[in-house]
Each structure stands twice: as C-alpha cells, then as structure tokens.
Amino acid sequence: MPNSIFANARAAALSKGLLGAERLGRMIDAPAVEDALKILQEVGFGEGAPAPEADALIEAEERAFAAFVKETSPAEKLTHFLLARRDYHNAEAVMRAKHLKTDFRAMVGAEGVYSVAMLEEKIMADDYAVFPAPLREALERADALFVGGEATGRNISTLFSRAQFAELASLARRDALLREIVSLRADAANIGIALRSHNARLASEMIVAGGTLSEEDVRVLAEESAETARARFVRSVRRDLVYGALEDSEHGRPLLALEQAAQGCALSVLYREKYNDEGYRPFLRYCCEKQAELGNVRIILSCLASGVERAAIRARVSL
C-alpha cells in the first residue's frame, strides 16, 4: 500500500485539475446542458467516456476517482471510509433485485471497494463472510425481512443507511479527524430524518450512528415548532446546520441548506486545518474536494436539464 508521502504528492498534482468555483459558476450560467458539458470537456472531465453525455461523463469520472482511491490510499481504513457510500448503495440494489427478481443494473452506481460483479456473486449466493460486520449484518437482516414478508422500501433503505454509518463510525474510532467528519455527516443526516418524519418514534428508528444529537434533540426537531427548535439549538455547535434546515422546512422547500452543508461538512473540517499537511490530510482533502465536485456537477447538470432557475441551482451547490 502506498505511503502518505506518495499519496499526498499524487493528490497535490490532481488538485490542480479540479473544476473550481469559477468553472462551476460558468456551468450554472450556461444556456443549456450541452454548453455546460463543453466546459467539462475543456478540462478533460470524464475523459474516456463513450459519448459527451452527462451520465457518461460523470460515470467515467467516478470510475477514475474510485480507481485513484484504491491505488493511492495510504491506509485501508481510508479506502473504505471514502468509498463506503458506493458499496452500501450497490449492495442494497443487488439485495433488492435478488428478492424482487428484478435487474439491478439500472439501480447500481459507481463501484466502491467492491466491484458490482463481486457483490452480485456474494449476495446471490448468501455468502457474506468477506464483508465487514455492519454490511454483513445488514445483508443478513435484509434477507430475513424479505423472506418474512416484512420488507418495505423504507425499512430496507434505513437498514443499509444505518449500517453504513455504523461502519464509518467504526473506521473513525481511533482517528479524531475522521470522527469529526463522521459526526458532522451523521448529524446532518439525523436532522433531515427528524424534520422529515414529524414523529419522534419513527425518527428514532431511522437515526444513524456517529452523531452528537440527543434523543431529546431529535424529538424537538421532529415534533416541536421551529421556534422551539431554534431556541434549543441557539448555543449548539450545530446551530447553523439546524437553522438552515428549519428555514427550508418552514418554506416547504427541500432541505437544500442541509444537503449543501452535508456535502461540504468534510471540507469544512479540513479547510479549518488548511495549512496542516500532517499525515494523510492533503490526500483526504483532495478526495473530499473531488467528491464535492462530483456531487456539484451532477446537481448542476440535472437541474439544467429540468429547467431549474439559476438562483435555485446556486443554492444547492457548494462553490
């Protein structure tokens, strides 16, 4: 496995090719999707894609990023930490297809640590021993729910979401920097769960591990007024996260501020130590920047294709 010096050097070289706020802004202001795609092609984004189409470009770039992480990561825990979301998404897709007798190929996304072919082979054969405990247990529980006729869209999604955060929390257990990133992501996820559920009992069944919100915090967000929630979090380190989500919720908007904060939470931690190049920080910082970039590109292209107003697009991306 490469060491941190090599990984940081590779990351530093690649960081010069990130799109940056200026290009993302030009994409948002582009007259049409085709014009935004030309901006991506100018910098070789999605190089090797079979056609200059949005999905093809993004998928090619995501494959390249996953390959970079697996080839360059200086620690196995970082590889799993950075790619866990993909693995859990794809495992859930294959599990659903297994029991619903559908084709999972339209549901899977970019590959993570595990190839889609490997997930298919293991999940279809009920062979889960190779997977880390949270994923293994989620797969076993999902089998039981489907076989028992108790599986629903919500409980299966909740099962894999909670398992993913359990693995992230485990990977971060002895690493203060990763713990802080997980804590922010988990709190963002749980704030959204509470506000969308409007029910404390239901929210308690869906909240993920690794965050700082108490049971009473979740109850207030789920069941009390926005005014009461603001009062509870007025001195909290999560104040801005909660206040932004409450504002969107009050106006009947999707939780845009929360989604944006969740996407940028890892970077907010890393930028606070921008000049600290200790250990693997430069590598992790680049990887988080690239993940944010991929998310921004997907949001921009999707919104342009749907005719969303430019101001609304800017509200969704982290420039």
PDB file of N, CA and C in Angstrom, residues 99-167:
ATOM      1  N   HIS A  99     -34.335 -10.443  -4.268  1.00  0.00           N
ATOM      2  CA  HIS A  99     -35.623 -10.902  -3.748  1.00  0.00           C
ATOM      3  C   HIS A  99     -36.812 -10.465  -4.596  1.00  0.00           C
ATOM      4  N   LEU A 100     -36.672  -9.351  -5.300  1.00  0.00           N
ATOM      5  CA  LEU A 100     -37.785  -8.861  -6.122  1.00  0.00           C
ATOM      6  C   LEU A 100     -37.700  -9.365  -7.557  1.00  0.00           C
ATOM      7  N   LYS A 101     -36.636 -10.125  -7.853  1.00  0.00           N
ATOM      8  CA  LYS A 101     -36.445 -10.717  -9.181  1.00  0.00           C
ATOM      9  C   LYS A 101     -36.418  -9.645 -10.269  1.00  0.00           C
ATOM     10  N   THR A 102     -35.665  -8.590 -10.020  1.00  0.00           N
ATOM     11  CA  THR A 102     -35.528  -7.510 -10.992  1.00  0.00           C
ATOM     12  C   THR A 102     -34.066  -7.389 -11.409  1.00  0.00           C
ATOM     13  N   ASP A 103     -33.815  -6.565 -12.412  1.00  0.00           N
ATOM     14  CA  ASP A 103     -32.453  -6.336 -12.890  1.00  0.00           C
ATOM     15  C   ASP A 103     -31.853  -5.165 -12.118  1.00  0.00           C
ATOM     16  N   PHE A 104     -30.790  -5.426 -11.388  1.00  0.00           N
ATOM     17  CA  PHE A 104     -30.197  -4.378 -10.545  1.00  0.00           C
ATOM     18  C   PHE A 104     -29.327  -3.408 -11.332  1.00  0.00           C
ATOM     19  N   ARG A 105     -29.026  -3.703 -12.582  1.00  0.00           N
ATOM     20  CA  ARG A 105     -28.044  -2.898 -13.319  1.00  0.00           C
ATOM     21  C   ARG A 105     -28.459  -1.440 -13.470  1.00  0.00           C
ATOM     22  N   ALA A 106     -29.745  -1.191 -13.523  1.00  0.00           N
ATOM     23  CA  ALA A 106     -30.206   0.194 -13.638  1.00  0.00           C
ATOM     24  C   ALA A 106     -30.163   0.914 -12.291  1.00  0.00           C
ATOM     25  N   MET A 107     -30.000   0.158 -11.201  1.00  0.00           N
ATOM     26  CA  MET A 107     -30.049   0.750  -9.860  1.00  0.00           C
ATOM     27  C   MET A 107     -28.671   0.984  -9.249  1.00  0.00           C
ATOM     28  N   VAL A 108     -27.667   0.236  -9.692  1.00  0.00           N
ATOM     29  CA  VAL A 108     -26.341   0.387  -9.096  1.00  0.00           C
ATOM     30  C   VAL A 108     -25.675   1.658  -9.592  1.00  0.00           C
ATOM     31  N   GLY A 109     -24.757   2.167  -8.780  1.00  0.00           N
ATOM     32  CA  GLY A 109     -23.995   3.353  -9.153  1.00  0.00           C
ATOM     33  C   GLY A 109     -22.537   3.005  -9.364  1.00  0.00           C
ATOM     34  N   ALA A 110     -21.684   3.998  -9.232  1.00  0.00           N
ATOM     35  CA  ALA A 110     -20.251   3.781  -9.395  1.00  0.00           C
ATOM     36  C   ALA A 110     -19.745   2.779  -8.368  1.00  0.00           C
ATOM     37  N   GLU A 111     -18.776   1.964  -8.755  1.00  0.00           N
ATOM     38  CA  GLU A 111     -18.251   0.940  -7.861  1.00  0.00           C
ATOM     39  C   GLU A 111     -17.406   1.561  -6.756  1.00  0.00           C
ATOM     40  N   GLY A 112     -17.392   0.895  -5.614  1.00  0.00           N
ATOM     41  CA  GLY A 112     -16.584   1.334  -4.492  1.00  0.00           C
ATOM     42  C   GLY A 112     -15.410   0.393  -4.299  1.00  0.00           C
ATOM     43  N   VAL A 113     -15.233  -0.076  -3.074  1.00  0.00           N
ATOM     44  CA  VAL A 113     -14.177  -1.050  -2.793  1.00  0.00           C
ATOM     45  C   VAL A 113     -14.479  -2.356  -3.514  1.00  0.00           C
ATOM     46  N   TYR A 114     -15.748  -2.726  -3.524  1.00  0.00           N
ATOM     47  CA  TYR A 114     -16.172  -3.988  -4.131  1.00  0.00           C
ATOM     48  C   TYR A 114     -16.765  -3.736  -5.512  1.00  0.00           C
ATOM     49  N   SER A 115     -16.404  -4.573  -6.459  1.00  0.00           N
ATOM     50  CA  SER A 115     -16.997  -4.463  -7.785  1.00  0.00           C
ATOM     51  C   SER A 115     -18.448  -4.922  -7.735  1.00  0.00           C
ATOM     52  N   VAL A 116     -19.243  -4.450  -8.669  1.00  0.00           N
ATOM     53  CA  VAL A 116     -20.645  -4.876  -8.737  1.00  0.00           C
ATOM     54  C   VAL A 116     -20.715  -6.375  -9.001  1.00  0.00           C
ATOM     55  N   ALA A 117     -19.803  -6.888  -9.818  1.00  0.00           N
ATOM     56  CA  ALA A 117     -19.789  -8.324 -10.108  1.00  0.00           C
ATOM     57  C   ALA A 117     -19.538  -9.131  -8.842  1.00  0.00           C
ATOM     58  N   MET A 118     -18.631  -8.654  -7.992  1.00  0.00           N
ATOM     59  CA  MET A 118     -18.332  -9.351  -6.741  1.00  0.00           C
ATOM     60  C   MET A 118     -19.533  -9.295  -5.806  1.00  0.00           C
ATOM     61  N   LEU A 119     -20.180  -8.134  -5.705  1.00  0.00           N
ATOM     62  CA  LEU A 119     -21.373  -8.020  -4.863  1.00  0.00           C
ATOM     63  C   LEU A 119     -22.465  -8.962  -5.350  1.00  0.00           C
ATOM     64  N   GLU A 120     -22.653  -9.017  -6.654  1.00  0.00           N
ATOM     65  CA  GLU A 120     -23.675  -9.914  -7.208  1.00  0.00           C
ATOM     66  C   GLU A 120     -23.364 -11.367  -6.849  1.00  0.00           C
ATOM     67  N   GLU A 121     -22.117 -11.763  -7.055  1.00  0.00           N
ATOM     68  CA  GLU A 121     -21.726 -13.148  -6.774  1.00  0.00           C
ATOM     69  C   GLU A 121     -21.971 -13.511  -5.312  1.00  0.00           C
ATOM     70  N   LYS A 122     -21.529 -12.667  -4.404  1.00  0.00           N
ATOM     71  CA  LYS A 122     -21.631 -12.973  -2.978  1.00  0.00           C
ATOM     72  C   LYS A 122     -23.066 -12.875  -2.465  1.00  0.00           C
ATOM     73  N   ILE A 123     -23.779 -11.842  -2.864  1.00  0.00           N
ATOM     74  CA  ILE A 123     -25.133 -11.642  -2.333  1.00  0.00           C
ATOM     75  C   ILE A 123     -26.096 -12.685  -2.880  1.00  0.00           C
ATOM     76  N   MET A 124     -25.978 -13.004  -4.137  1.00  0.00           N
ATOM     77  CA  MET A 124     -26.871 -14.012  -4.715  1.00  0.00           C
ATOM     78  C   MET A 124     -26.613 -15.392  -4.107  1.00  0.00           C
ATOM     79  N   ALA A 125     -25.387 -15.615  -3.613  1.00  0.00           N
ATOM     80  CA  ALA A 125     -25.035 -16.908  -3.018  1.00  0.00           C
ATOM     81  C   ALA A 125     -25.171 -16.910  -1.496  1.00  0.00           C
ATOM     82  N   ASP A 126     -25.674 -15.821  -0.913  1.00  0.00           N
ATOM     83  CA  ASP A 126     -25.792 -15.698   0.551  1.00  0.00           C
ATOM     84  C   ASP A 126     -24.441 -15.867   1.241  1.00  0.00           C
ATOM     85  N   ASP A 127     -23.374 -15.440   0.581  1.00  0.00           N
ATOM     86  CA  ASP A 127     -22.017 -15.601   1.104  1.00  0.00           C
ATOM     87  C   ASP A 127     -21.501 -14.237   1.547  1.00  0.00           C
ATOM     88  N   TYR A 128     -21.686 -13.911   2.821  1.00  0.00           N
ATOM     89  CA  TYR A 128     -21.393 -12.567   3.300  1.00  0.00           C
ATOM     90  C   TYR A 128     -20.141 -12.484   4.174  1.00  0.00           C
ATOM     91  N   ALA A 129     -19.421 -13.579   4.314  1.00  0.00           N
ATOM     92  CA  ALA A 129     -18.304 -13.625   5.264  1.00  0.00           C
ATOM     93  C   ALA A 129     -17.208 -12.620   4.943  1.00  0.00           C
ATOM     94  N   VAL A 130     -17.031 -12.271   3.680  1.00  0.00           N
ATOM     95  CA  VAL A 130     -15.942 -11.393   3.271  1.00  0.00           C
ATOM     96  C   VAL A 130     -16.185  -9.936   3.663  1.00  0.00           C
ATOM     97  N   PHE A 131     -17.427  -9.583   3.942  1.00  0.00           N
ATOM     98  CA  PHE A 131     -17.773  -8.180   4.188  1.00  0.00           C
ATOM     99  C   PHE A 131     -17.562  -7.780   5.647  1.00  0.00           C
ATOM    100  N   PRO A 132     -17.321  -6.488   5.905  1.00  0.00           N
ATOM    101  CA  PRO A 132     -17.211  -6.020   7.299  1.00  0.00           C
ATOM    102  C   PRO A 132     -18.523  -6.244   8.031  1.00  0.00           C
ATOM    103  N   ALA A 133     -18.453  -6.330   9.351  1.00  0.00           N
ATOM    104  CA  ALA A 133     -19.612  -6.708  10.162  1.00  0.00           C
ATOM    105  C   ALA A 133     -20.867  -5.880   9.889  1.00  0.00           C
ATOM    106  N   PRO A 134     -20.805  -4.549   9.804  1.00  0.00           N
ATOM    107  CA  PRO A 134     -22.042  -3.796   9.572  1.00  0.00           C
ATOM    108  C   PRO A 134     -22.739  -4.162   8.266  1.00  0.00           C
ATOM    109  N   LEU A 135     -21.976  -4.332   7.191  1.00  0.00           N
ATOM    110  CA  LEU A 135     -22.577  -4.697   5.911  1.00  0.00           C
ATOM    111  C   LEU A 135     -23.074  -6.132   5.950  1.00  0.00           C
ATOM    112  N   ARG A 136     -22.286  -7.020   6.528  1.00  0.00           N
ATOM    113  CA  ARG A 136     -22.698  -8.425   6.639  1.00  0.00           C
ATOM    114  C   ARG A 136     -24.013  -8.549   7.404  1.00  0.00           C
ATOM    115  N   GLU A 137     -24.109  -7.856   8.520  1.00  0.00           N
ATOM    116  CA  GLU A 137     -25.326  -7.939   9.334  1.00  0.00           C
ATOM    117  C   GLU A 137     -26.522  -7.306   8.627  1.00  0.00           C
ATOM    118  N   ALA A 138     -26.289  -6.238   7.868  1.00  0.00           N
ATOM    119  CA  ALA A 138     -27.374  -5.613   7.109  1.00  0.00           C
ATOM    120  C   ALA A 138     -27.898  -6.564   6.039  1.00  0.00           C
ATOM    121  N   LEU A 139     -26.994  -7.259   5.372  1.00  0.00           N
ATOM    122  CA  LEU A 139     -27.404  -8.213   4.344  1.00  0.00           C
ATOM    123  C   LEU A 139     -28.196  -9.366   4.957  1.00  0.00           C
ATOM    124  N   GLU A 140     -27.737  -9.874   6.077  1.00  0.00           N
ATOM    125  CA  GLU A 140     -28.446 -10.971   6.744  1.00  0.00           C
ATOM    126  C   GLU A 140     -29.829 -10.530   7.212  1.00  0.00           C
ATOM    127  N   ARG A 141     -29.915  -9.333   7.763  1.00  0.00           N
ATOM    128  CA  ARG A 141     -31.202  -8.818   8.232  1.00  0.00           C
ATOM    129  C   ARG A 141     -32.144  -8.547   7.063  1.00  0.00           C
ATOM    130  N   ALA A 142     -31.610  -8.031   5.959  1.00  0.00           N
ATOM    131  CA  ALA A 142     -32.432  -7.779   4.775  1.00  0.00           C
ATOM    132  C   ALA A 142     -33.006  -9.083   4.236  1.00  0.00           C
ATOM    133  N   ASP A 143     -32.181 -10.127   4.188  1.00  0.00           N
ATOM    134  CA  ASP A 143     -32.689 -11.440   3.769  1.00  0.00           C
ATOM    135  C   ASP A 143     -33.877 -11.851   4.629  1.00  0.00           C
ATOM    136  N   ALA A 144     -33.726 -11.705   5.940  1.00  0.00           N
ATOM    137  CA  ALA A 144     -34.783 -12.116   6.866  1.00  0.00           C
ATOM    138  C   ALA A 144     -36.058 -11.307   6.647  1.00  0.00           C
ATOM    139  N   LEU A 145     -35.928 -10.014   6.407  1.00  0.00           N
ATOM    140  CA  LEU A 145     -37.105  -9.170   6.183  1.00  0.00           C
ATOM    141  C   LEU A 145     -37.819  -9.551   4.893  1.00  0.00           C
ATOM    142  N   PHE A 146     -37.058  -9.787   3.840  1.00  0.00           N
ATOM    143  CA  PHE A 146     -37.684 -10.170   2.568  1.00  0.00           C
ATOM    144  C   PHE A 146     -38.353 -11.534   2.671  1.00  0.00           C
ATOM    145  N   VAL A 147     -37.649 -12.504   3.236  1.00  0.00           N
ATOM    146  CA  VAL A 147     -38.202 -13.861   3.356  1.00  0.00           C
ATOM    147  C   VAL A 147     -39.433 -13.867   4.252  1.00  0.00           C
ATOM    148  N   GLY A 148     -39.423 -13.040   5.288  1.00  0.00           N
ATOM    149  CA  GLY A 148     -40.555 -12.976   6.206  1.00  0.00           C
ATOM    150  C   GLY A 148     -41.692 -12.104   5.725  1.00  0.00           C
ATOM    151  N   GLY A 149     -41.557 -11.528   4.546  1.00  0.00           N
ATOM    152  CA  GLY A 149     -42.611 -10.679   4.010  1.00  0.00           C
ATOM    153  C   GLY A 149     -42.744  -9.347   4.728  1.00  0.00           C
ATOM    154  N   GLU A 150     -41.705  -8.926   5.442  1.00  0.00           N
ATOM    155  CA  GLU A 150     -41.767  -7.684   6.217  1.00  0.00           C
ATOM    156  C   GLU A 150     -40.968  -6.547   5.582  1.00  0.00           C
ATOM    157  N   ALA A 151     -40.365  -6.791   4.432  1.00  0.00           N
ATOM    158  CA  ALA A 151     -39.531  -5.765   3.804  1.00  0.00           C
ATOM    159  C   ALA A 151     -40.383  -4.664   3.189  1.00  0.00           C
ATOM    160  N   THR A 152     -39.973  -3.425   3.435  1.00  0.00           N
ATOM    161  CA  THR A 152     -40.589  -2.263   2.791  1.00  0.00           C
ATOM    162  C   THR A 152     -39.474  -1.399   2.232  1.00  0.00           C
ATOM    163  N   GLY A 153     -39.827  -0.481   1.357  1.00  0.00           N
ATOM    164  CA  GLY A 153     -38.813   0.415   0.817  1.00  0.00           C
ATOM    165  C   GLY A 153     -38.096   1.170   1.914  1.00  0.00           C
ATOM    166  N   ARG A 154     -38.867   1.619   2.909  1.00  0.00           N
ATOM    167  CA  ARG A 154     -38.277   2.424   3.976  1.00  0.00           C
ATOM    168  C   ARG A 154     -37.386   1.603   4.894  1.00  0.00           C
ATOM    169  N   ASN A 155     -37.856   0.426   5.338  1.00  0.00           N
ATOM    170  CA  ASN A 155     -37.033  -0.286   6.324  1.00  0.00           C
ATOM    171  C   ASN A 155     -35.763  -0.870   5.703  1.00  0.00           C
ATOM    172  N   ILE A 156     -35.804  -1.192   4.416  1.00  0.00           N
ATOM    173  CA  ILE A 156     -34.579  -1.670   3.768  1.00  0.00           C
ATOM    174  C   ILE A 156     -33.591  -0.519   3.587  1.00  0.00           C
ATOM    175  N   SER A 157     -34.080   0.634   3.140  1.00  0.00           N
ATOM    176  CA  SER A 157     -33.197   1.802   2.997  1.00  0.00           C
ATOM    177  C   SER A 157     -32.600   2.209   4.339  1.00  0.00           C
ATOM    178  N   THR A 158     -33.434   2.204   5.376  1.00  0.00           N
ATOM    179  CA  THR A 158     -32.960   2.557   6.718  1.00  0.00           C
ATOM    180  C   THR A 158     -31.898   1.582   7.198  1.00  0.00           C
ATOM    181  N   LEU A 159     -32.115   0.312   6.933  1.00  0.00           N
ATOM    182  CA  LEU A 159     -31.182  -0.731   7.357  1.00  0.00           C
ATOM    183  C   LEU A 159     -29.785  -0.485   6.791  1.00  0.00           C
ATOM    184  N   PHE A 160     -29.707  -0.217   5.495  1.00  0.00           N
ATOM    185  CA  PHE A 160     -28.396  -0.026   4.867  1.00  0.00           C
ATOM    186  C   PHE A 160     -27.784   1.329   5.221  1.00  0.00           C
ATOM    187  N   SER A 161     -28.618   2.342   5.394  1.00  0.00           N
ATOM    188  CA  SER A 161     -28.100   3.651   5.806  1.00  0.00           C
ATOM    189  C   SER A 161     -27.482   3.580   7.197  1.00  0.00           C
ATOM    190  N   ARG A 162     -28.178   2.936   8.115  1.00  0.00           N
ATOM    191  CA  ARG A 162     -27.660   2.827   9.481  1.00  0.00           C
ATOM    192  C   ARG A 162     -26.398   1.963   9.513  1.00  0.00           C
ATOM    193  N   ALA A 163     -26.367   0.926   8.700  1.00  0.00           N
ATOM    194  CA  ALA A 163     -25.181   0.067   8.655  1.00  0.00           C
ATOM    195  C   ALA A 163     -23.979   0.829   8.101  1.00  0.00           C
ATOM    196  N   GLN A 164     -24.221   1.643   7.079  1.00  0.00           N
ATOM    197  CA  GLN A 164     -23.129   2.433   6.507  1.00  0.00           C
ATOM    198  C   GLN A 164     -22.522   3.361   7.550  1.00  0.00           C
ATOM    199  N   PHE A 165     -23.355   4.063   8.304  1.00  0.00           N
ATOM    200  CA  PHE A 165     -22.822   4.976   9.313  1.00  0.00           C
ATOM    201  C   PHE A 165     -22.167   4.215  10.463  1.00  0.00           C
ATOM    202  N   ALA A 166     -22.666   3.018  10.759  1.00  0.00           N
ATOM    203  CA  ALA A 166     -22.022   2.204  11.790  1.00  0.00           C
ATOM    204  C   ALA A 166     -20.603   1.841  11.362  1.00  0.00           C
ATOM    205  N   GLU A 167     -20.426   1.517  10.076  1.00  0.00           N
ATOM    206  CA  GLU A 167     -19.082   1.204   9.597  1.00  0.00           C
ATOM    207  C   GLU A 167     -18.195   2.449   9.600  1.00  0.00           C
TER     208      GLU A 167
END
